[in-house]
Amino acid sequence: MKQMQMAMIADDLTGALDAGVCMLPSDVAVATSSEHAAKLLSGRKPSVLSANAGTRHMDAEAAYAEVASLVRLVRKAGCRSIFKKTDSVLRGNVGAELAAALDASGAARLHFLPAFPAMGRTTEDGIQCVNGVPVAESAFGKDPFEPVHESDIARIIAEETQVPVKSVREDEPVPLDFQGIVVYDAASDDAMSRRAAELAELGELGAVAGCAGLAQALHVLDHSSKSASNTEFDGNMLVVCGSVNPVSRAQCRFAEDKGARMFPIAERQKCSSSWIGTPEGKDFIFEVSKSWNENPLTVIDGSGLEDLTPFFSEGADIRQTVADNVAGLLLAVCRKGIFGRALVMGGDILSSFLSQADVSAIYPKGEAAKGIVVLEIDLGGHPFRLASKSGGFGTKDLFVTLAESVRLSEGVAQ
């Protein structure tokens, strides 16, 4: 029986896709939830399983328990290597989840390489930077929903666990006499590749962690002579933007300036699950569907930065409710007809869309551009290709450029 080589565990669906696509052309399956991961492992095991633990917005204790449970599950299934996928700017329960992966794996050390130099994320003297700026001082420190308040990686980890942490410079060797979480500097792709090769040579890939920068380096080790076949990703483009990140807003404005059909959704549409069933909502869905059928680029624009608290009772999960409503809107449009491809911004929206559409089996196909993962699902008996990206990266012309492209090129995700 084929042995599963690696299990990649992410805190949201976008992360699971970003990690999984890096391992192509291996046999990669993406599990949308922990339950789906268990079902996959009860049958034919993929070479690489990339699982969404769904822990990004849990508290640290719950996130630890969920990740530890998944690690034990894949270890029992015979998995050789655990890869804890982290956010490239260290959002989420980083310390708790690294500790869970280490504890449940049984390894002496977890090797953490959080850099992704190709995307401007570097680690220098134990500080995570974005384009040379400490992450807490970058735009991610001002995010309205998930601001990053700390740039020192050891301090971030220490906020949620007492597991020992050691920082290692680029010119220092792997500390084989240390037990705990080892954080490595890397300011270039070459530095990432050298460290990955060193860990592989030492047999230290049992428990590793990082974003897609590390996945890229590991992929090069295993697949330097292989490449994924180009896959069609064409047709009219429907963009669904629920991100309020300044980068996302700039991408929407640029697309509008270049003539894209724009369909803004504001407070009432975002906050009411019943709006899509109203005459206004039905007209909106019809017009979006018609535009998708007729135009190369259509954008559902939910990037407005409004105060939504007046629409909710105290303690309500505003983020999830908005994600569910935007996802429901996309599903209603797709049920009118599928007229090409779609780009969904935000793992919460994509995860909710797949859940509402009752989709559990998804398979990454490659990348439309760096950090833009393409996946294929069966929607109502029809194959449907979506691209997924997080809200905080990409050039302002991204939507326009993707709408003009008709081929999928191999690359590395965020």
Short mmCIF file of C-alpha atoms in Angstrom, two decimals:
data_model
loop_
_atom_site.label_atom_id
_atom_site.label_comp_id
_atom_site.label_asym_id
_atom_site.label_seq_id
_atom_site.Cartn_x
_atom_site.Cartn_y
_atom_site.Cartn_z
CA MET A 1 0.00 0.00 0.00
CA LYS A 2 1.24 3.46 -0.92
CA GLN A 3 2.55 5.44 2.05
CA MET A 4 1.49 9.02 2.62
CA GLN A 5 4.63 11.13 2.40
CA MET A 6 3.44 14.38 3.95
CA ALA A 7 0.49 15.91 5.77
CA MET A 8 0.15 19.68 5.53
CA ILE A 9 -2.09 21.27 8.16
CA ALA A 10 -3.31 24.83 7.63
CA ASP A 11 -5.53 27.06 9.74
CA ASP A 12 -7.84 27.98 6.85
CA LEU A 13 -8.81 26.66 3.45
CA THR A 14 -6.79 29.17 1.44
CA GLY A 15 -3.70 28.09 3.34
CA ALA A 16 -4.42 24.41 2.71
CA LEU A 17 -4.71 25.07 -1.01
CA ASP A 18 -1.61 27.28 -1.09
CA ALA A 19 0.39 24.52 0.59
CA GLY A 20 -1.05 21.64 -1.42
CA VAL A 21 -0.48 23.17 -4.84
CA CYS A 22 3.24 23.43 -4.11
CA MET A 23 3.46 19.64 -4.02
CA LEU A 24 2.17 19.07 -7.56
CA PRO A 25 2.67 16.89 -9.56
CA SER A 26 2.45 14.51 -6.60
CA ASP A 27 -0.93 12.98 -5.82
CA VAL A 28 -2.38 15.81 -3.71
CA ALA A 29 -5.79 15.93 -2.05
CA VAL A 30 -7.12 18.89 -0.07
CA ALA A 31 -9.46 18.22 2.84
CA THR A 32 -11.88 21.06 3.51
CA SER A 33 -12.21 20.08 7.18
CA SER A 34 -10.87 17.69 9.80
CA GLU A 35 -13.87 15.43 9.21
CA HIS A 36 -13.12 15.31 5.49
CA ALA A 37 -9.48 14.48 6.27
CA ALA A 38 -10.60 11.48 8.31
CA LYS A 39 -12.80 10.27 5.43
CA LEU A 40 -9.97 10.60 2.93
CA LEU A 41 -7.62 8.62 5.15
CA SER A 42 -10.15 5.82 5.58
CA GLY A 43 -9.89 5.06 1.86
CA ARG A 44 -7.18 5.55 -0.76
CA LYS A 45 -4.50 7.68 0.83
CA PRO A 46 -2.98 10.47 -1.27
CA SER A 47 0.78 10.99 -1.34
CA VAL A 48 0.20 14.44 0.13
CA LEU A 49 -2.78 15.44 2.24
CA SER A 50 -3.33 19.14 2.81
CA ALA A 51 -5.96 19.69 5.47
CA ASN A 52 -7.88 22.75 6.61
CA ALA A 53 -8.02 22.59 10.40
CA GLY A 54 -10.34 25.63 10.46
CA THR A 55 -8.51 27.10 13.45
CA ARG A 56 -7.69 30.64 12.29
CA HIS A 57 -10.40 32.26 14.41
CA MET A 58 -10.52 29.75 17.29
CA ASP A 59 -9.01 30.56 20.66
CA ALA A 60 -5.52 29.22 21.28
CA GLU A 61 -6.60 26.27 23.44
CA ALA A 62 -9.16 25.03 20.90
CA ALA A 63 -6.68 25.51 18.04
CA TYR A 64 -4.05 23.45 19.91
CA ALA A 65 -6.53 20.59 20.43
CA GLU A 66 -7.69 20.56 16.80
CA VAL A 67 -4.18 20.58 15.32
CA ALA A 68 -2.94 17.94 17.76
CA SER A 69 -5.88 15.71 16.87
CA LEU A 70 -5.14 16.02 13.14
CA VAL A 71 -1.45 15.28 13.64
CA ARG A 72 -2.26 12.14 15.62
CA LEU A 73 -4.70 11.10 12.87
CA VAL A 74 -2.16 11.38 10.07
CA ARG A 75 0.61 9.80 12.13
CA LYS A 76 -1.67 6.81 12.73
CA ALA A 77 -2.20 6.65 8.95
CA GLY A 78 1.56 6.25 8.51
CA CYS A 79 2.46 9.78 7.43
CA ARG A 80 6.23 10.36 7.41
CA SER A 81 6.36 14.16 7.63
CA ILE A 82 4.19 16.79 9.31
CA PHE A 83 4.16 20.25 7.73
CA LYS A 84 2.36 22.88 9.83
CA LYS A 85 1.41 25.55 7.32
CA THR A 86 1.43 29.05 8.84
CA ASP A 87 0.29 32.41 7.55
CA SER A 88 3.11 34.34 5.86
CA VAL A 89 2.57 37.35 8.14
CA LEU A 90 1.97 35.19 11.24
CA ARG A 91 -1.73 35.77 11.78
CA GLY A 92 -3.69 33.18 13.74
CA ASN A 93 -2.70 30.94 16.64
CA VAL A 94 0.91 30.50 15.62
CA GLY A 95 2.40 29.51 18.98
CA ALA A 96 -0.37 27.14 20.00
CA GLU A 97 -0.45 25.36 16.65
CA LEU A 98 3.31 24.95 16.37
CA ALA A 99 3.34 23.51 19.89
CA ALA A 100 0.50 21.13 19.00
CA ALA A 101 2.29 19.91 15.88
CA LEU A 102 5.49 19.32 17.84
CA ASP A 103 3.86 17.61 20.81
CA ALA A 104 1.61 15.30 18.77
CA SER A 105 4.32 14.40 16.24
CA GLY A 106 6.65 12.98 18.87
CA ALA A 107 9.61 14.77 17.27
CA ALA A 108 12.33 16.37 19.37
CA ARG A 109 12.31 19.53 17.30
CA LEU A 110 9.96 21.43 15.00
CA HIS A 111 11.84 23.45 12.38
CA PHE A 112 10.05 26.73 11.60
CA LEU A 113 10.98 28.66 8.45
CA PRO A 114 8.33 31.40 8.20
CA ALA A 115 9.93 33.37 5.33
CA PHE A 116 8.64 33.59 1.77
CA PRO A 117 11.24 35.81 0.07
CA ALA A 118 9.57 35.62 -3.35
CA MET A 119 6.55 37.38 -1.82
CA GLY A 120 8.59 39.91 0.16
CA ARG A 121 8.30 38.04 3.47
CA THR A 122 11.73 37.61 5.06
CA THR A 123 13.02 36.61 8.49
CA GLU A 124 15.98 38.65 9.73
CA ASP A 125 17.42 38.34 13.24
CA GLY A 126 14.23 36.57 14.30
CA ILE A 127 12.01 39.42 13.02
CA GLN A 128 9.36 38.77 10.38
CA CYS A 129 9.44 41.49 7.73
CA VAL A 130 7.26 42.47 4.77
CA ASN A 131 9.28 44.15 2.03
CA GLY A 132 11.94 45.01 4.59
CA VAL A 133 9.54 46.45 7.17
CA PRO A 134 8.78 44.60 10.43
CA VAL A 135 5.35 43.07 9.93
CA ALA A 136 3.72 44.92 12.85
CA GLU A 137 4.79 48.20 11.25
CA SER A 138 3.49 47.23 7.81
CA ALA A 139 -0.06 47.43 6.46
CA PHE A 140 -0.75 44.13 8.23
CA GLY A 141 -0.32 45.90 11.56
CA LYS A 142 -3.28 48.10 10.63
CA ASP A 143 -5.61 45.38 9.39
CA PRO A 144 -9.12 46.15 10.75
CA PHE A 145 -9.87 42.50 11.58
CA GLU A 146 -6.54 40.75 12.20
CA PRO A 147 -3.87 43.32 13.01
CA VAL A 148 -0.40 41.88 13.65
CA HIS A 149 0.93 43.56 16.80
CA GLU A 150 4.31 41.82 17.12
CA SER A 151 7.19 41.22 14.69
CA ASP A 152 9.53 39.19 16.92
CA ILE A 153 8.74 35.56 16.09
CA ALA A 154 9.93 34.12 19.40
CA ARG A 155 7.66 36.54 21.25
CA ILE A 156 4.70 35.66 19.04
CA ILE A 157 5.20 31.98 19.82
CA ALA A 158 5.71 32.64 23.54
CA GLU A 159 2.30 34.35 23.75
CA GLU A 160 0.63 30.93 23.43
CA THR A 161 3.06 28.27 24.58
CA GLN A 162 5.90 27.62 26.98
CA VAL A 163 7.72 25.31 24.55
CA PRO A 164 11.36 26.49 24.29
CA VAL A 165 12.18 28.56 21.19
CA LYS A 166 15.60 29.04 19.61
CA SER A 167 16.37 31.52 16.81
CA VAL A 168 19.03 30.54 14.27
CA ARG A 169 20.82 32.88 11.84
CA GLU A 170 21.40 31.94 8.20
CA ASP A 171 25.06 31.10 8.83
CA GLU A 172 24.40 28.87 11.86
CA PRO A 173 23.86 25.09 11.67
CA VAL A 174 20.75 23.16 12.67
CA PRO A 175 20.89 22.85 16.51
CA LEU A 176 20.59 19.08 16.89
CA ASP A 177 21.14 19.30 20.66
CA PHE A 178 18.05 21.52 21.14
CA GLN A 179 14.52 20.34 21.89
CA GLY A 180 11.67 22.68 21.04
CA ILE A 181 10.78 25.08 18.22
CA VAL A 182 13.67 26.28 16.05
CA VAL A 183 13.10 29.53 14.11
CA TYR A 184 15.37 30.12 11.11
CA ASP A 185 16.35 33.37 9.43
CA ALA A 186 16.04 33.51 5.65
CA ALA A 187 16.24 36.61 3.46
CA SER A 188 16.40 34.90 0.06
CA ASP A 189 15.10 31.90 -1.85
CA ASP A 190 18.63 30.49 -1.85
CA ALA A 191 18.72 30.65 1.95
CA MET A 192 15.40 28.77 2.12
CA SER A 193 16.66 26.12 -0.30
CA ARG A 194 19.94 25.62 1.55
CA ARG A 195 18.19 25.19 4.88
CA ALA A 196 15.61 22.77 3.46
CA ALA A 197 18.39 20.69 1.92
CA GLU A 198 20.28 20.67 5.21
CA LEU A 199 17.21 19.48 7.12
CA ALA A 200 16.57 16.76 4.55
CA GLU A 201 20.17 15.54 4.70
CA LEU A 202 19.99 15.38 8.49
CA GLY A 203 16.69 13.47 8.44
CA GLU A 204 14.96 16.35 10.22
CA LEU A 205 11.80 16.67 8.10
CA GLY A 206 9.56 14.82 10.56
CA ALA A 207 8.09 18.08 11.91
CA VAL A 208 8.48 21.33 9.99
CA ALA A 209 6.49 24.53 9.70
CA GLY A 210 6.29 27.58 7.50
CA CYS A 211 4.30 29.18 4.73
CA ALA A 212 4.55 28.32 1.03
CA GLY A 213 8.14 29.58 0.93
CA LEU A 214 9.16 26.41 2.74
CA ALA A 215 6.78 24.29 0.67
CA GLN A 216 8.47 25.64 -2.45
CA ALA A 217 11.91 24.73 -1.13
CA LEU A 218 10.79 21.21 -0.22
CA HIS A 219 9.11 20.78 -3.60
CA VAL A 220 12.35 21.63 -5.38
CA LEU A 221 14.12 18.91 -3.38
CA ASP A 222 11.63 16.23 -4.46
CA HIS A 223 10.55 17.41 -7.89
CA SER A 224 13.46 19.28 -9.42
CA SER A 225 13.12 17.26 -12.62
CA LYS A 226 9.33 17.20 -12.76
CA SER A 227 6.70 19.77 -13.65
CA ALA A 228 2.95 19.85 -13.59
CA SER A 229 1.22 19.92 -16.96
CA ASN A 230 -0.34 23.20 -18.00
CA THR A 231 -4.07 23.14 -17.36
CA GLU A 232 -6.77 25.20 -19.01
CA PHE A 233 -8.10 28.06 -16.89
CA ASP A 234 -10.01 30.21 -19.31
CA GLY A 235 -13.38 31.81 -19.94
CA ASN A 236 -14.93 34.94 -18.53
CA MET A 237 -13.72 35.86 -15.04
CA LEU A 238 -16.00 36.45 -12.05
CA VAL A 239 -14.19 37.98 -9.06
CA VAL A 240 -15.77 37.80 -5.62
CA CYS A 241 -14.02 40.22 -3.28
CA GLY A 242 -15.02 40.22 0.35
CA SER A 243 -11.67 41.49 1.61
CA VAL A 244 -11.36 45.01 3.03
CA ASN A 245 -7.57 44.97 2.87
CA PRO A 246 -6.18 48.12 1.16
CA VAL A 247 -4.54 45.93 -1.48
CA SER A 248 -7.89 44.35 -2.34
CA ARG A 249 -9.63 47.72 -2.50
CA ALA A 250 -6.95 49.01 -4.87
CA GLN A 251 -7.42 45.96 -7.10
CA CYS A 252 -11.15 46.59 -7.27
CA ARG A 253 -10.67 50.28 -8.13
CA PHE A 254 -8.14 49.49 -10.85
CA ALA A 255 -10.47 46.91 -12.41
CA GLU A 256 -13.29 49.46 -12.38
CA ASP A 257 -11.07 52.07 -14.04
CA LYS A 258 -10.23 49.55 -16.76
CA GLY A 259 -13.89 48.94 -17.57
CA ALA A 260 -14.80 45.85 -15.53
CA ARG A 261 -18.47 45.45 -14.68
CA MET A 262 -18.69 46.23 -10.96
CA PHE A 263 -21.44 45.07 -8.59
CA PRO A 264 -20.87 46.64 -5.17
CA ILE A 265 -22.37 45.05 -2.08
CA ALA A 266 -22.60 47.15 1.05
CA GLU A 267 -23.87 46.84 4.61
CA ARG A 268 -27.36 45.44 4.10
CA GLN A 269 -26.33 42.93 1.45
CA LYS A 270 -23.36 41.71 3.48
CA CYS A 271 -25.24 41.39 6.74
CA SER A 272 -28.59 39.91 5.74
CA SER A 273 -28.85 36.25 4.80
CA SER A 274 -32.35 36.82 3.46
CA TRP A 275 -31.41 39.66 1.07
CA ILE A 276 -30.66 37.34 -1.87
CA GLY A 277 -34.25 36.12 -1.74
CA THR A 278 -35.75 39.60 -2.04
CA PRO A 279 -36.74 41.08 -5.42
CA GLU A 280 -33.70 43.36 -5.19
CA GLY A 281 -31.43 40.43 -4.43
CA LYS A 282 -32.84 38.33 -7.26
CA ASP A 283 -32.33 41.21 -9.70
CA PHE A 284 -28.74 41.56 -8.45
CA ILE A 285 -28.05 37.86 -9.00
CA PHE A 286 -29.59 37.98 -12.49
CA GLU A 287 -27.49 41.00 -13.52
CA VAL A 288 -24.26 39.48 -12.17
CA SER A 289 -24.97 36.22 -13.99
CA LYS A 290 -25.73 38.08 -17.21
CA SER A 291 -22.52 40.10 -16.94
CA TRP A 292 -20.43 36.97 -16.25
CA ASN A 293 -21.87 35.44 -19.40
CA GLU A 294 -21.21 38.51 -21.55
CA ASN A 295 -18.10 40.25 -20.19
CA PRO A 296 -14.46 39.19 -19.71
CA LEU A 297 -14.32 40.60 -16.16
CA THR A 298 -17.12 40.98 -13.61
CA VAL A 299 -16.47 41.95 -9.98
CA ILE A 300 -18.72 41.48 -6.97
CA ASP A 301 -17.15 44.18 -4.81
CA GLY A 302 -17.51 43.82 -1.06
CA SER A 303 -14.29 45.67 -0.27
CA GLY A 304 -15.97 48.70 1.34
CA LEU A 305 -14.74 49.37 4.85
CA GLU A 306 -18.04 50.02 6.63
CA ASP A 307 -18.91 49.78 10.31
CA LEU A 308 -21.12 46.70 10.39
CA THR A 309 -21.66 46.51 14.16
CA PRO A 310 -25.05 48.33 14.07
CA PHE A 311 -26.43 45.44 12.01
CA PHE A 312 -25.56 42.77 14.59
CA SER A 313 -26.35 41.94 18.18
CA GLU A 314 -23.54 42.04 20.71
CA GLY A 315 -21.25 39.01 20.51
CA ALA A 316 -22.29 38.03 16.99
CA ASP A 317 -19.62 36.58 14.70
CA ILE A 318 -19.63 39.37 12.14
CA ARG A 319 -16.77 37.98 10.05
CA GLN A 320 -18.32 34.54 9.62
CA THR A 321 -21.79 35.90 8.96
CA VAL A 322 -20.49 38.18 6.22
CA ALA A 323 -18.45 35.33 4.72
CA ASP A 324 -21.52 33.07 4.72
CA ASN A 325 -23.67 35.73 3.04
CA VAL A 326 -21.12 36.56 0.34
CA ALA A 327 -20.58 32.83 -0.29
CA GLY A 328 -24.34 32.32 -0.54
CA LEU A 329 -24.48 35.10 -3.11
CA LEU A 330 -21.79 33.41 -5.21
CA LEU A 331 -23.61 30.07 -5.01
CA ALA A 332 -26.86 31.69 -6.14
CA VAL A 333 -25.05 33.19 -9.14
CA CYS A 334 -23.48 29.83 -10.03
CA ARG A 335 -26.87 28.16 -9.90
CA LYS A 336 -28.01 30.53 -12.63
CA GLY A 337 -25.21 29.16 -14.77
CA ILE A 338 -21.44 28.76 -14.87
CA PHE A 339 -19.96 30.98 -17.56
CA GLY A 340 -16.23 30.56 -17.10
CA ARG A 341 -13.97 30.80 -14.07
CA ALA A 342 -14.11 32.54 -10.72
CA LEU A 343 -11.60 34.15 -8.35
CA VAL A 344 -12.62 34.04 -4.70
CA MET A 345 -10.72 36.27 -2.28
CA GLY A 346 -10.61 34.98 1.26
CA GLY A 347 -10.50 31.51 2.76
CA ASP A 348 -13.59 32.13 4.90
CA ILE A 349 -15.71 32.88 1.83
CA LEU A 350 -14.33 29.96 -0.17
CA SER A 351 -14.78 27.53 2.72
CA SER A 352 -18.37 28.67 3.26
CA PHE A 353 -19.11 28.43 -0.47
CA LEU A 354 -17.87 24.84 -0.62
CA SER A 355 -19.83 23.95 2.49
CA GLN A 356 -23.06 25.49 1.21
CA ALA A 357 -22.56 23.76 -2.16
CA ASP A 358 -21.98 20.44 -0.31
CA VAL A 359 -18.51 20.05 -1.85
CA SER A 360 -15.95 18.03 0.10
CA ALA A 361 -13.57 16.74 -2.58
CA ILE A 362 -11.35 19.43 -4.09
CA TYR A 363 -8.14 19.06 -6.03
CA PRO A 364 -5.55 21.74 -6.74
CA LYS A 365 -4.54 22.02 -10.40
CA GLY A 366 -1.74 24.59 -10.27
CA GLU A 367 -1.49 28.37 -10.23
CA ALA A 368 -2.93 31.05 -12.45
CA ALA A 369 -0.23 33.38 -11.07
CA LYS A 370 2.04 33.35 -8.05
CA GLY A 371 -0.17 32.87 -5.00
CA ILE A 372 -3.35 32.29 -7.06
CA VAL A 373 -4.30 28.63 -6.55
CA VAL A 374 -6.66 26.98 -9.02
CA LEU A 375 -8.88 24.15 -7.87
CA GLU A 376 -11.51 22.03 -9.52
CA ILE A 377 -14.79 20.93 -7.98
CA ASP A 378 -17.96 19.26 -9.15
CA LEU A 379 -20.85 21.69 -8.84
CA GLY A 380 -24.23 20.23 -9.63
CA GLY A 381 -22.73 17.69 -11.99
CA HIS A 382 -20.59 20.24 -13.81
CA PRO A 383 -16.83 20.78 -13.45
CA PHE A 384 -16.09 24.26 -12.12
CA ARG A 385 -12.68 25.88 -11.79
CA LEU A 386 -12.07 28.49 -9.14
CA ALA A 387 -8.97 30.40 -8.20
CA SER A 388 -8.34 31.37 -4.60
CA LYS A 389 -6.23 34.10 -3.03
CA SER A 390 -5.94 35.92 0.26
CA GLY A 391 -6.70 39.63 0.33
CA GLY A 392 -3.35 41.13 1.26
CA PHE A 393 -1.13 40.67 -1.78
CA GLY A 394 -0.89 41.07 -5.52
CA THR A 395 -0.42 44.03 -7.83
CA LYS A 396 -3.26 46.45 -8.42
CA ASP A 397 -3.77 45.15 -11.97
CA LEU A 398 -4.16 41.53 -10.82
CA PHE A 399 -7.85 41.09 -11.74
CA VAL A 400 -7.34 42.61 -15.18
CA THR A 401 -4.23 40.52 -15.85
CA LEU A 402 -5.94 37.29 -14.81
CA ALA A 403 -8.99 38.09 -16.92
CA GLU A 404 -6.72 38.38 -19.95
CA SER A 405 -4.89 35.10 -19.32
CA VAL A 406 -6.11 31.80 -20.72
CA ARG A 407 -3.49 29.34 -19.53
CA LEU A 408 -2.42 28.09 -16.15
CA SER A 409 1.31 28.15 -15.49
CA GLU A 410 3.08 26.16 -12.85
CA GLY A 411 4.47 28.10 -9.92
CA VAL A 412 4.47 28.40 -6.15
CA ALA A 413 1.63 29.62 -3.94
CA GLN A 414 1.65 31.91 -0.90
#
